Structure formats: structure tokens, C-alpha cells
Coordinates of C-alpha atoms in Angstrom, one line a residue:
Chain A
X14 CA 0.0 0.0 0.0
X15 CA 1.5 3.3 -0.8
X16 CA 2.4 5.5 2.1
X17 CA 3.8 9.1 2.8
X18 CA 7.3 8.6 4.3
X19 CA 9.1 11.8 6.0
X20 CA 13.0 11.7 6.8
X21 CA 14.5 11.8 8.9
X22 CA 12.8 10.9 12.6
X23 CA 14.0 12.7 14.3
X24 CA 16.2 16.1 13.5
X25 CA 18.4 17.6 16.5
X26 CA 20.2 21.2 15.8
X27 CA 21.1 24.5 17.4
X28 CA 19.2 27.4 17.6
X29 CA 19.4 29.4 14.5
X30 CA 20.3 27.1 12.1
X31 CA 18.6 25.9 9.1
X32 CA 17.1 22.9 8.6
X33 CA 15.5 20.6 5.7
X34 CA 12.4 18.1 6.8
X35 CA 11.9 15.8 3.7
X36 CA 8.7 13.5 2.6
X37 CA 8.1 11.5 0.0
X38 CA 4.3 11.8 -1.4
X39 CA 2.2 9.3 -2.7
X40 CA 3.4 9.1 -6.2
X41 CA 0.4 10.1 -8.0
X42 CA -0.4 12.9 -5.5
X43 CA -0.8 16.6 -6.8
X44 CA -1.9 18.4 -3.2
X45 CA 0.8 18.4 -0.5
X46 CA 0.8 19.7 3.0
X47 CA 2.7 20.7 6.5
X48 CA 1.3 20.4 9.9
X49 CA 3.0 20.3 13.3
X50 CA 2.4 19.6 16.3
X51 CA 4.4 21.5 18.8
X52 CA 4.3 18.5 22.2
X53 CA 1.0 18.4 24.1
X54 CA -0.9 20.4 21.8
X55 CA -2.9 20.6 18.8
X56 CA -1.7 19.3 15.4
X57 CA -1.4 22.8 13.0
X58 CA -2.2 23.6 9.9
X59 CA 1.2 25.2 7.8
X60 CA 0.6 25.3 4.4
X61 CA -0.7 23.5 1.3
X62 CA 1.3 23.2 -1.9
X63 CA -0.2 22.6 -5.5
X64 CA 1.2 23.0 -8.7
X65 CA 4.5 24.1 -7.7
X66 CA 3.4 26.7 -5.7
X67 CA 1.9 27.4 -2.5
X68 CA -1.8 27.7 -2.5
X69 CA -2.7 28.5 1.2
X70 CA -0.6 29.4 4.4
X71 CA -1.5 29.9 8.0
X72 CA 0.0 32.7 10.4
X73 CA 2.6 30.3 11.3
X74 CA 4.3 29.9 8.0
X75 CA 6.6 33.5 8.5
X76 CA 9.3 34.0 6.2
X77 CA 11.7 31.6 8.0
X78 CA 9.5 29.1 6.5
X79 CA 9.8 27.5 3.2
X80 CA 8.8 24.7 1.0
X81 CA 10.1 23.3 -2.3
X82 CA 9.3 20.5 -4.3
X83 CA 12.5 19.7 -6.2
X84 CA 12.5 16.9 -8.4
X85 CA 9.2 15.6 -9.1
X86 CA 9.7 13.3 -5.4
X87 CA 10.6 14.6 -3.1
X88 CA 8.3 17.8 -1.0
X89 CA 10.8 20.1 1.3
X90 CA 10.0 22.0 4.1
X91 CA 13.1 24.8 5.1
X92 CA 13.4 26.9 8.3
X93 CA 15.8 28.9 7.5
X94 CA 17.2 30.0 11.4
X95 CA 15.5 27.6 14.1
X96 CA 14.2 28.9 16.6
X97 CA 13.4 27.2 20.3
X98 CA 9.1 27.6 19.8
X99 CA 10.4 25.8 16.4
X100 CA 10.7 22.2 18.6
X101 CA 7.8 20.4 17.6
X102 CA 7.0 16.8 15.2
X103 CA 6.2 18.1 11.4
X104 CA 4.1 15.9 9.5
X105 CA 3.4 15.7 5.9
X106 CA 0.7 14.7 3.8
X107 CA -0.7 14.1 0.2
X108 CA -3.8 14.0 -1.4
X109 CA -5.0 12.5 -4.8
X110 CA -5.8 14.4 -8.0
X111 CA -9.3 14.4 -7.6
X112 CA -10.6 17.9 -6.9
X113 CA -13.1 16.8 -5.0
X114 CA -13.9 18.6 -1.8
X115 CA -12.2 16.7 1.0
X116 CA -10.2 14.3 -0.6
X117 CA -8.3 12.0 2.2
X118 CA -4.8 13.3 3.6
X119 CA -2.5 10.4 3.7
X120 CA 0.1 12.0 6.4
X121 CA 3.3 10.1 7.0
X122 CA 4.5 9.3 10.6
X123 CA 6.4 13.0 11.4
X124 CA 9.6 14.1 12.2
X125 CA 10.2 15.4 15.1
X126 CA 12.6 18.5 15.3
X127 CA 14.6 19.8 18.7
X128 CA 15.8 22.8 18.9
X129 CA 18.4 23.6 21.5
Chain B
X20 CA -12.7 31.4 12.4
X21 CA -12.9 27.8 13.1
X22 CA -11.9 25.8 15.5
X23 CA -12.1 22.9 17.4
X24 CA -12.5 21.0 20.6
X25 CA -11.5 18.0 22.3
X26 CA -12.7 18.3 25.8
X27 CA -11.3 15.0 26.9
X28 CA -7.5 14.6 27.2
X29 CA -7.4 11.2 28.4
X30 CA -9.9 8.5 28.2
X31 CA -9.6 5.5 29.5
X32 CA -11.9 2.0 28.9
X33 CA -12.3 -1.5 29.2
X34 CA -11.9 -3.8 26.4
X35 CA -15.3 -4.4 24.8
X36 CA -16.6 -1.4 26.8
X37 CA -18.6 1.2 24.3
X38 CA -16.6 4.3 24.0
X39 CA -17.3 8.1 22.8
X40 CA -15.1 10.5 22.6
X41 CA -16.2 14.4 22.2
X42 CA -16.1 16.9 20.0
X43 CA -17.2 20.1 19.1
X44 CA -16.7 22.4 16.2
X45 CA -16.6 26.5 15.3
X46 CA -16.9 27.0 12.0
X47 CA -18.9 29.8 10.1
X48 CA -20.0 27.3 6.8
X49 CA -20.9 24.4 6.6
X50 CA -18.4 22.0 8.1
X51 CA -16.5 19.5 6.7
X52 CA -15.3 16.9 9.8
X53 CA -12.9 14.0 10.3
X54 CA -11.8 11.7 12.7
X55 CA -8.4 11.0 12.9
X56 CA -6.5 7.8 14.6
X57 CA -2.3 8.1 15.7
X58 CA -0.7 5.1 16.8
X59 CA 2.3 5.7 18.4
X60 CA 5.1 6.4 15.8
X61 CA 2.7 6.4 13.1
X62 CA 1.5 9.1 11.1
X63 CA -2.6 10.0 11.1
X64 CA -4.9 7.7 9.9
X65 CA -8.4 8.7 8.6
X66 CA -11.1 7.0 10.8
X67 CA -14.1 8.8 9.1
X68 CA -15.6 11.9 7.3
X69 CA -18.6 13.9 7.4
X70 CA -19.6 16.2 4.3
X71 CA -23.3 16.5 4.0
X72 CA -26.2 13.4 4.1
X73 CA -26.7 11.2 6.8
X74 CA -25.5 12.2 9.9
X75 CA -24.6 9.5 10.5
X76 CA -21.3 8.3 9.2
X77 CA -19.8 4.4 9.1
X78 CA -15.5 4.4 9.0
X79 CA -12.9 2.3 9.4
X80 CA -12.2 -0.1 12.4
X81 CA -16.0 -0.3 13.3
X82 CA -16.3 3.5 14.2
X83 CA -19.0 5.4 13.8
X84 CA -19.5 9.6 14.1
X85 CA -23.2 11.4 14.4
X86 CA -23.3 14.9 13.2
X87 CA -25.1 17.0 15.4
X88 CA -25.8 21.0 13.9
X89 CA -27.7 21.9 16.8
X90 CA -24.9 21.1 19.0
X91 CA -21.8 22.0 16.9
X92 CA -20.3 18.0 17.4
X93 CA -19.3 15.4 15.7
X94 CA -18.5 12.8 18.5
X95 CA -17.0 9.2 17.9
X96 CA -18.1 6.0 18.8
X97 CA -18.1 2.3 18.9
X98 CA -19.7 -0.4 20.2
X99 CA -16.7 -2.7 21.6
X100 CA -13.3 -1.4 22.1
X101 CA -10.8 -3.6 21.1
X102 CA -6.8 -3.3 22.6
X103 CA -6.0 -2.3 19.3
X104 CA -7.9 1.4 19.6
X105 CA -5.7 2.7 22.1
X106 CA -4.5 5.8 20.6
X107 CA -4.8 9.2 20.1
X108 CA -7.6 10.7 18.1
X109 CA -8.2 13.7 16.4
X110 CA -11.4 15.1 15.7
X111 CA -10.6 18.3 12.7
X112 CA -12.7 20.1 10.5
X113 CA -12.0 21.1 6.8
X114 CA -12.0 25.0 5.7
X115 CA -9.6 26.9 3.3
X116 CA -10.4 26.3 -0.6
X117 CA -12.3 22.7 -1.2
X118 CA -11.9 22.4 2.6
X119 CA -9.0 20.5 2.2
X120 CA -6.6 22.4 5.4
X121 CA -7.5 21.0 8.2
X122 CA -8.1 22.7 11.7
X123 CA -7.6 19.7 14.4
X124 CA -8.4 19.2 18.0
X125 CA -6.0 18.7 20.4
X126 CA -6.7 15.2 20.9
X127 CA -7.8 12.3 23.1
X128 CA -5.4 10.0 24.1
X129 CA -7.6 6.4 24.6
X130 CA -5.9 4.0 26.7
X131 CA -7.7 0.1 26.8
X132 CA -7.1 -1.9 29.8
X133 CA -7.6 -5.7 29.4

């Protein structure tokens, strides 16, 4: 069964450096995604991703936040200088071409990221 | 703005108890709403999903969700809890364009004790 997978697991860095969270969609996925959960609290909505270009993004998604899709595989999510409110698990997901409303979210099983 | 809420942190049952777990939902349209499973170490797992029609939706696992407009919620249930459920699950609803970023809960961890 196809599955989203994220790499790595788990990411450990210093504060203010930058840092690349990978996934792998679902191969014939258009519609990508970013969520975190920052421990003990809710999962959040990031931002979406279609057509080589982001479609929506929430408050969080400031300018030390980007994504990229670069080859065709893989879908990239940068912080550019990590901050300590940056510790949290990242999850990504995919969804099929359909346009339909609600089409499932296939999320992978997260990476979470420390910041020290 | 929409929102929602879990009101239930931790939940804990028998096996082949009946369970519900709660939610409730601020949105200013017409929701869309899902129920999410984690396992530990896995990623989010749709249980179930609510658009319009019976408000009464079947999912995955033998769980079940009524809609309920009058009361903004979209609890979870099931009959028989099997070891297997214990989890966390997120209830979320759908806004942005074709509803498709999702707004969760902060969740219900469900623990099963033999």
C-alpha cells in the first residue's frame, strides 16, 4: 500500500540554524501539506502546496519558512534560522488528483525536530 | 474562524466497553469533519468523514460519528473497544479552498485496559 514517508525521525540542531524536513508523497499525489504539532498540543495547519506553488498558508508559515518540491519526489519543508518555539513533530501529507472537496490526507509518521 | 475542541485529554476503557469520545466544532460554513487515529510512531490515519447526508457516518475499524448541527459536534463511537484502539484521536474540521486544510483538536489520548 502506498504510504507518505518523512526523513528523517528525528532532527536535533542549534538554535538558529537551518534545517530541511523531507517527505516522499504518494506518487500520484498533486496536493501536499505541512502540519506540526508542537508536544502536548494541537496538530497545525502550515501550508498546502499545489502545482509548484503554495496555495494556502497559515500565520505560522513566517518567512523563516519554506517549501520546495524539487525533483518531481521529493516535497521540502526549510526553516531557515531555528528557533526554540520551532521544537515540535512536522508531519506531511498528500492527497490525490481528484478535486473533489475533502479528498483524504495520507500524512506520514512525522519528524520530530529539537531545537536547543 | 474555526476551531475545534476535544474536551477530553485522556480516556480510559475496558476492552469491549462502548466508547465516545467528544467533539465540538466552530466554524462559520458548513463543516466539513474527520476523525483522525495516531498510533504511536505512526502518522494520522483517517477513521471517518462527514460532508453532507446522513449524519450518521460508518469508517474504518467499526467506528462510527453522528453529526449534530444543533450542537456543533461530531462525537466518535463504537460499540466494543478492542486493545487495538488505544490511541490518540483527532477530531478536525476542513476550511480553506475545497476544505482540504485541516483545523484539528487537540486530541484524546484512549488508553484500553484488558
Amino acid at each position: 500500500e502506498p504510504e507518505v514517508t518523512q526523513t528523517p525521525s528525528h532532527q536535533v540542531t542549534q538554535m538558529g540554524q537551518e534545517v530541511i524536513l523531507r517527505c516522499v508523497p504518494i506518487s500520484n499525489h498533486l496536493y501536499f501539506y505541512w502540519y506540526r504539532q508542537i508536544l502536548g498540543q494541537k496538530v497545525e495547519f502550515l501550508v498546502s502546496f499545489y502545482n509548484n506553488e503554495i496555495s494556502e498558508k497559515s500565520e505560522i508559515f513566517d518567512d523563516q519558512f519554506s517549501v520546495e518540491r524539487p525533483d518531481g519526489s521529493n516535497f521540502t519543508l526549510k526553516i531557515r534560522s531555528t528557533k526554540l518555539e520551532d521544537s515540535a513533530m512536522y508531519f506531511c501529507a498528500s492527497r490525490g488528483a481528484l478535486a473533489a472537496v475533502g479528498n483524504e490526507q495520507f500524512f506520514g509518521p512525522g519528524t520530530r525536530l529539537t531545537v536547543l | 474562524a474555526q476551531s475545534v475542541t476535544q474536551p477530553d485529554i485522556h480516556i480510559t476503557v475496558s476492552e469491549g466497553a462502548s466508547l465516545e469520545l467528544r467533539c465540538n466544532y466552530s466554524y462559520g460554513a458548513t463543516p466539513y469533519l474527520f476523525w483522525y487515529v495516531q498510533s504511536p510512531g505512526q502518522g494520522l490515519q483517517l477513521l471517518l468523514k462527514y460532508f453532507s447526508g446522513d449524519t450518521l457516518v460508518q469508517g474504518i475499524k467499526g467506528f462510527e460519528a453522528e453529526f449534530k448541527r444543533s450542537q456543533s459536534s461530531f462525537n466518535l463511537r463504537k460499540p466494543s473497544v478492542h486493545w487495538s484502539d488505544a490511541a490518540e484521536y483527532f477530531c478536525a474540521v476542513g476550511a480553506g479552498t475545497g476544505a482540504n486544510n485541516l483545523f484539528f483538536g487537540t486530541g484524546t489520548r484512549l488508553t484500553v485496559i484488558p
